[in-house]
Amino acid sequence: MSAVLETRQVAAGYGGRPVITGIDIALQPAEVLCLIGHNGAGKSTLLKTMFGLMAPEAGEVRINGEPVSGRSPREIAEMGVAMVPEGRGVFPSLTVTEIFALGMHATGVPKAERAERVDWVLGILPVIREFMHRPASTLSGGQQQMVSIGRALLSRPKILLMDEPSIGLAPKLFQDLLAPIRTLQQREGLSILLVEQNVREALKISDRAVVMKSGQMIWEGGPDELSDNEKLMELY
Amino acid sequence: MLAIQLAITGLQTGALYALTAVGFSLIFGSTRIFHFAHGATFVIAAYFFYGVFGAGLGLLPSIAAAGLGAVAFGVLLDRLVYAPIQRHEGSFFTVFVASFGVGIVVQNLIGMVFGRGFVTVNTPLSRSVEMIPGVYVSPLAWIAILCTAIFLGALQFFLRRTHTGMALRALADNPELVRTFGLNPRMIAATAFAVGSVLVVPAAIITSATTGLNPAIGHHVMLISLAATIVGGIGSVSGTMLAGLLLGLAESLALLVVDSQWTEAVTFAILFAFIIIRPAGLLGRATAH
């Protein structure tokens, strides 16, 4: 099966200082791939490079076999990729309705489909309906994360990149948040690349895991293999 | 009667301050660029109007020239001066100094072309008429207030109801997240400069036909804009609008108790009072950094 998203020997960094080097990752259709590593391992840099927020200094990123290095985030979004950024991916002064409207406008969702898309997301994350008209600044951390995921789903992506969605959330809330995403992955074949520090919780929903350290991949395998690897589990 | 006269004059001045200050606040709030040359935008709009109207080309072409001059100046300054500095990771202060320098250059160029003296545009609307015994108001006062209401109402609609307006508010909140949404921050910034510069135009035109102009008027405009932005609450368009009105009224009503040379000091007394007592401003959010 060909990968929906892959990196080939990708290197990227800030101001000439490399953060990641020689990264080869392939995300398969309808797969949940968990990217694990400490702060500074280069996980977020890799996600930003995949989504066009950073240009790779070497190597290439491919989506459905097509090289996308140098394309803008909007162009990559139009190829069926969405990103839930690290932290709270919402604009505090905008209401949830406005965030959704802006998200759909930015990714070129046709006007005629927008109401239907919102209904679809509210069907997946029904709690959002309760605070659609509130500014994001008045929402709890969990509610903001839910809105961020909902906004990403509005473009009906085939590939979802999630950067540490568990930050600041209780494990139970994190699982509640991921459950509908997992359902979507199984029902609609969504491929998910999940960056997490909360390894035990992330592995519960992952099909495969990659461990990164100091900007390089140091391990790759199934979640059970990783759980059995005492040395790695102690580290992470 | 004097108090009523001063209140109406203050309302007119405040309305024009509100328009100018909201333009600055919108640009600063969304791009975090200290656009000191906003005062120069005012000067360009005013003198373009003065020049074209004086050449006898009529009111509408004069307004169009003022609008085009202001927007072109704002957008090109962002594109040709601020963007390169930011691309090379220049500091906030570097951008400020560049903006200040451009303001000085514009002032001198306008002085070379139009002279450094005081000029006014005379229209039949400039003449005051007695509204009630002892109170004289020019039709331009009502036009100023009406223009401000229309422009600021349109701005609120733009910011709340259009995607571009929402994107401007989003940029003010989090520029990095704007990119993650798939939007282009540079395009949004250009829109902020265009809209912020347009807001100056009616104020510049009305000022040219009421109190008059000189090339150095940009500094006063900039100081008022800055004061209104701080008093209103940094990042709050509504707050800046209220603060502009408040400052205009206060400057005018101060004439009841102080000489005219002290009116600008009243603005700064209010500014310092807010900095000490309510640093978040009228409608700003208190933040801790």
mmCIF file of C-alpha atoms in Angstrom, chain A residues 6-174:
data_model
loop_
_atom_site.group_PDB
_atom_site.id
_atom_site.type_symbol
_atom_site.label_atom_id
_atom_site.label_comp_id
_atom_site.label_asym_id
_atom_site.label_seq_id
_atom_site.Cartn_x
_atom_site.Cartn_y
_atom_site.Cartn_z
ATOM 1 C CA GLU A 6 5.885 10.487 3.598
ATOM 2 C CA THR A 7 9.130 12.246 4.236
ATOM 3 C CA ARG A 8 12.359 11.281 2.521
ATOM 4 C CA GLN A 9 15.579 12.230 4.311
ATOM 5 C CA VAL A 10 13.980 15.458 5.499
ATOM 6 C CA ALA A 11 16.101 17.987 7.366
ATOM 7 C CA ALA A 12 14.795 21.283 8.734
ATOM 8 C CA GLY A 13 15.726 23.876 11.320
ATOM 9 C CA TYR A 14 15.747 27.513 12.356
ATOM 10 C CA GLY A 15 18.283 30.097 11.206
ATOM 11 C CA GLY A 16 20.649 27.524 9.713
ATOM 12 C CA ARG A 17 20.631 25.419 12.892
ATOM 13 C CA PRO A 18 19.291 21.931 12.047
ATOM 14 C CA VAL A 19 16.584 20.598 14.338
ATOM 15 C CA ILE A 20 15.699 17.425 12.427
ATOM 16 C CA THR A 21 17.871 15.443 10.023
ATOM 17 C CA GLY A 22 17.402 12.392 7.820
ATOM 18 C CA ILE A 23 13.759 11.758 8.720
ATOM 19 C CA ASP A 24 12.044 8.976 6.761
ATOM 20 C CA ILE A 25 8.443 8.504 7.829
ATOM 21 C CA ALA A 26 5.557 6.991 5.914
ATOM 22 C CA LEU A 27 1.956 7.371 7.063
ATOM 23 C CA GLN A 28 -0.280 4.668 5.595
ATOM 24 C CA PRO A 29 -3.980 5.092 4.680
ATOM 25 C CA ALA A 30 -6.298 4.908 7.719
ATOM 26 C CA GLU A 31 -3.359 4.558 10.067
ATOM 27 C CA VAL A 32 -2.769 6.258 13.422
ATOM 28 C CA LEU A 33 0.958 6.850 13.710
ATOM 29 C CA CYS A 34 2.208 8.170 17.020
ATOM 30 C CA LEU A 35 5.334 10.313 17.114
ATOM 31 C CA ILE A 36 6.996 10.197 20.509
ATOM 32 C CA GLY A 37 9.876 12.151 21.966
ATOM 33 C CA HIS A 38 10.929 14.602 24.630
ATOM 34 C CA ASN A 39 10.792 18.387 24.227
ATOM 35 C CA GLY A 40 13.314 19.447 21.595
ATOM 36 C CA ALA A 41 13.290 16.080 19.811
ATOM 37 C CA GLY A 42 12.030 17.817 16.666
ATOM 38 C CA LYS A 43 8.472 16.439 16.568
ATOM 39 C CA SER A 44 6.747 19.797 16.086
ATOM 40 C CA THR A 45 9.380 20.911 13.560
ATOM 41 C CA LEU A 46 8.669 17.772 11.541
ATOM 42 C CA LEU A 47 4.909 18.443 11.599
ATOM 43 C CA LYS A 48 5.427 22.074 10.577
ATOM 44 C CA THR A 49 7.637 20.929 7.704
ATOM 45 C CA MET A 50 5.014 18.449 6.555
ATOM 46 C CA PHE A 51 2.303 21.143 6.609
ATOM 47 C CA GLY A 52 4.342 23.788 4.745
ATOM 48 C CA LEU A 53 4.827 26.047 7.745
ATOM 49 C CA MET A 54 8.586 25.463 7.383
ATOM 50 C CA ALA A 55 10.563 24.669 4.267
ATOM 51 C CA PRO A 56 12.772 21.573 4.444
ATOM 52 C CA GLU A 57 16.493 22.310 4.131
ATOM 53 C CA ALA A 58 17.048 18.870 2.582
ATOM 54 C CA GLY A 59 14.957 15.913 1.470
ATOM 55 C CA GLU A 60 11.328 16.091 0.448
ATOM 56 C CA VAL A 61 7.783 15.728 1.712
ATOM 57 C CA ARG A 62 5.285 13.830 -0.436
ATOM 58 C CA ILE A 63 1.504 13.692 -0.196
ATOM 59 C CA ASN A 64 -0.042 10.816 -2.109
ATOM 60 C CA GLY A 65 3.277 10.457 -3.906
ATOM 61 C CA GLU A 66 3.380 14.092 -5.023
ATOM 62 C CA PRO A 67 6.291 16.263 -3.809
ATOM 63 C CA VAL A 68 4.936 19.254 -1.842
ATOM 64 C CA SER A 69 8.089 20.948 -0.550
ATOM 65 C CA GLY A 70 7.773 24.700 -1.008
ATOM 66 C CA ARG A 71 3.977 24.684 -1.155
ATOM 67 C CA SER A 72 1.984 26.922 1.174
ATOM 68 C CA PRO A 73 -0.123 25.555 4.059
ATOM 69 C CA ARG A 74 -3.244 26.478 2.082
ATOM 70 C CA GLU A 75 -2.112 24.434 -0.918
ATOM 71 C CA ILE A 76 -1.301 21.506 1.342
ATOM 72 C CA ALA A 77 -4.669 21.871 3.091
ATOM 73 C CA GLU A 78 -6.352 21.740 -0.321
ATOM 74 C CA MET A 79 -4.617 18.376 -0.861
ATOM 75 C CA GLY A 80 -6.587 16.983 2.079
ATOM 76 C CA VAL A 81 -4.280 17.682 5.017
ATOM 77 C CA ALA A 82 -5.346 19.470 8.213
ATOM 78 C CA MET A 83 -3.311 20.371 11.258
ATOM 79 C CA VAL A 84 -4.266 20.760 14.902
ATOM 80 C CA PRO A 85 -1.399 22.926 16.187
ATOM 81 C CA GLU A 86 0.337 22.702 19.526
ATOM 82 C CA GLY A 87 -1.313 24.700 22.293
ATOM 83 C CA ARG A 88 -4.808 26.039 21.878
ATOM 84 C CA GLY A 89 -5.445 26.359 18.151
ATOM 85 C CA VAL A 90 -8.128 29.006 18.516
ATOM 86 C CA PHE A 91 -8.238 32.780 18.265
ATOM 87 C CA PRO A 92 -9.316 34.118 21.688
ATOM 88 C CA SER A 93 -11.288 37.109 20.392
ATOM 89 C CA LEU A 94 -13.248 35.145 17.777
ATOM 90 C CA THR A 95 -16.376 33.156 18.544
ATOM 91 C CA VAL A 96 -16.463 29.460 17.701
ATOM 92 C CA THR A 97 -18.792 30.237 14.788
ATOM 93 C CA GLU A 98 -16.285 32.773 13.457
ATOM 94 C CA ILE A 99 -13.353 30.363 13.898
ATOM 95 C CA PHE A 100 -15.231 27.727 11.928
ATOM 96 C CA ALA A 101 -16.211 30.246 9.223
ATOM 97 C CA LEU A 102 -12.639 31.501 8.906
ATOM 98 C CA GLY A 103 -11.252 27.968 8.811
ATOM 99 C CA MET A 104 -13.577 26.966 5.971
ATOM 100 C CA HIS A 105 -12.914 30.191 4.068
ATOM 101 C CA ALA A 106 -9.144 29.709 4.414
ATOM 102 C CA THR A 107 -9.179 26.168 3.080
ATOM 103 C CA GLY A 108 -11.550 26.953 0.224
ATOM 104 C CA VAL A 109 -14.595 24.987 1.379
ATOM 105 C CA PRO A 110 -17.377 25.902 -1.113
ATOM 106 C CA LYS A 111 -19.945 28.287 0.401
ATOM 107 C CA ALA A 112 -22.816 25.955 -0.427
ATOM 108 C CA GLU A 113 -21.267 23.179 1.652
ATOM 109 C CA ARG A 114 -20.316 25.174 4.742
ATOM 110 C CA ALA A 115 -23.487 24.744 6.809
ATOM 111 C CA GLU A 116 -23.495 21.032 6.084
ATOM 112 C CA ARG A 117 -19.829 20.731 7.119
ATOM 113 C CA VAL A 118 -20.527 22.466 10.430
ATOM 114 C CA ASP A 119 -23.435 20.087 11.066
ATOM 115 C CA TRP A 120 -21.150 17.159 10.255
ATOM 116 C CA VAL A 121 -18.526 18.326 12.780
ATOM 117 C CA LEU A 122 -21.200 18.997 15.392
ATOM 118 C CA GLY A 123 -22.343 15.441 14.855
ATOM 119 C CA ILE A 124 -18.828 14.210 15.693
ATOM 120 C CA LEU A 125 -18.206 16.658 18.551
ATOM 121 C CA PRO A 126 -21.749 17.538 19.703
ATOM 122 C CA VAL A 127 -20.633 19.382 22.837
ATOM 123 C CA ILE A 128 -19.393 22.272 20.681
ATOM 124 C CA ARG A 129 -23.024 23.167 19.904
ATOM 125 C CA GLU A 130 -23.382 24.503 23.468
ATOM 126 C CA PHE A 131 -20.753 27.198 22.998
ATOM 127 C CA MET A 132 -20.874 28.014 19.275
ATOM 128 C CA HIS A 133 -21.543 31.712 19.879
ATOM 129 C CA ARG A 134 -19.046 32.252 22.686
ATOM 130 C CA PRO A 135 -15.606 33.848 22.198
ATOM 131 C CA ALA A 136 -12.884 31.215 22.433
ATOM 132 C CA SER A 137 -11.254 33.132 25.290
ATOM 133 C CA THR A 138 -14.188 32.179 27.527
ATOM 134 C CA LEU A 139 -13.831 28.421 26.891
ATOM 135 C CA SER A 140 -11.999 25.867 29.020
ATOM 136 C CA GLY A 141 -8.804 24.225 27.747
ATOM 137 C CA GLY A 142 -10.677 21.071 26.779
ATOM 138 C CA GLN A 143 -13.381 23.023 24.962
ATOM 139 C CA GLN A 144 -10.746 25.042 23.076
ATOM 140 C CA GLN A 145 -8.968 21.854 22.024
ATOM 141 C CA MET A 146 -12.275 20.431 20.856
ATOM 142 C CA VAL A 147 -12.888 23.556 18.747
ATOM 143 C CA SER A 148 -9.375 23.305 17.316
ATOM 144 C CA ILE A 149 -9.972 19.686 16.281
ATOM 145 C CA GLY A 150 -13.432 20.558 14.960
ATOM 146 C CA ARG A 151 -11.991 23.385 12.858
ATOM 147 C CA ALA A 152 -9.392 21.029 11.384
ATOM 148 C CA LEU A 153 -12.072 18.473 10.508
ATOM 149 C CA LEU A 154 -14.218 21.037 8.666
ATOM 150 C CA SER A 155 -12.098 20.647 5.537
ATOM 151 C CA ARG A 156 -12.908 16.892 5.658
ATOM 152 C CA PRO A 157 -9.221 15.997 5.585
ATOM 153 C CA LYS A 158 -7.786 12.651 4.552
ATOM 154 C CA ILE A 159 -4.728 13.282 6.734
ATOM 155 C CA LEU A 160 -4.853 14.850 10.193
ATOM 156 C CA LEU A 161 -1.680 16.120 11.879
ATOM 157 C CA MET A 162 -2.135 16.607 15.627
ATOM 158 C CA ASP A 163 0.564 18.312 17.683
ATOM 159 C CA GLU A 164 0.335 17.376 21.357
ATOM 160 C CA PRO A 165 -3.424 17.689 21.763
ATOM 161 C CA SER A 166 -3.206 16.366 25.347
ATOM 162 C CA ILE A 167 -1.297 19.362 26.735
ATOM 163 C CA GLY A 168 -3.118 20.701 29.775
ATOM 164 C CA LEU A 169 -5.870 18.082 29.594
ATOM 165 C CA ALA A 170 -6.713 15.339 32.103
ATOM 166 C CA PRO A 171 -6.128 11.820 30.670
ATOM 167 C CA LYS A 172 -9.876 11.082 30.742
ATOM 168 C CA LEU A 173 -10.667 14.274 28.812
ATOM 169 C CA PHE A 174 -7.913 13.469 26.319
#
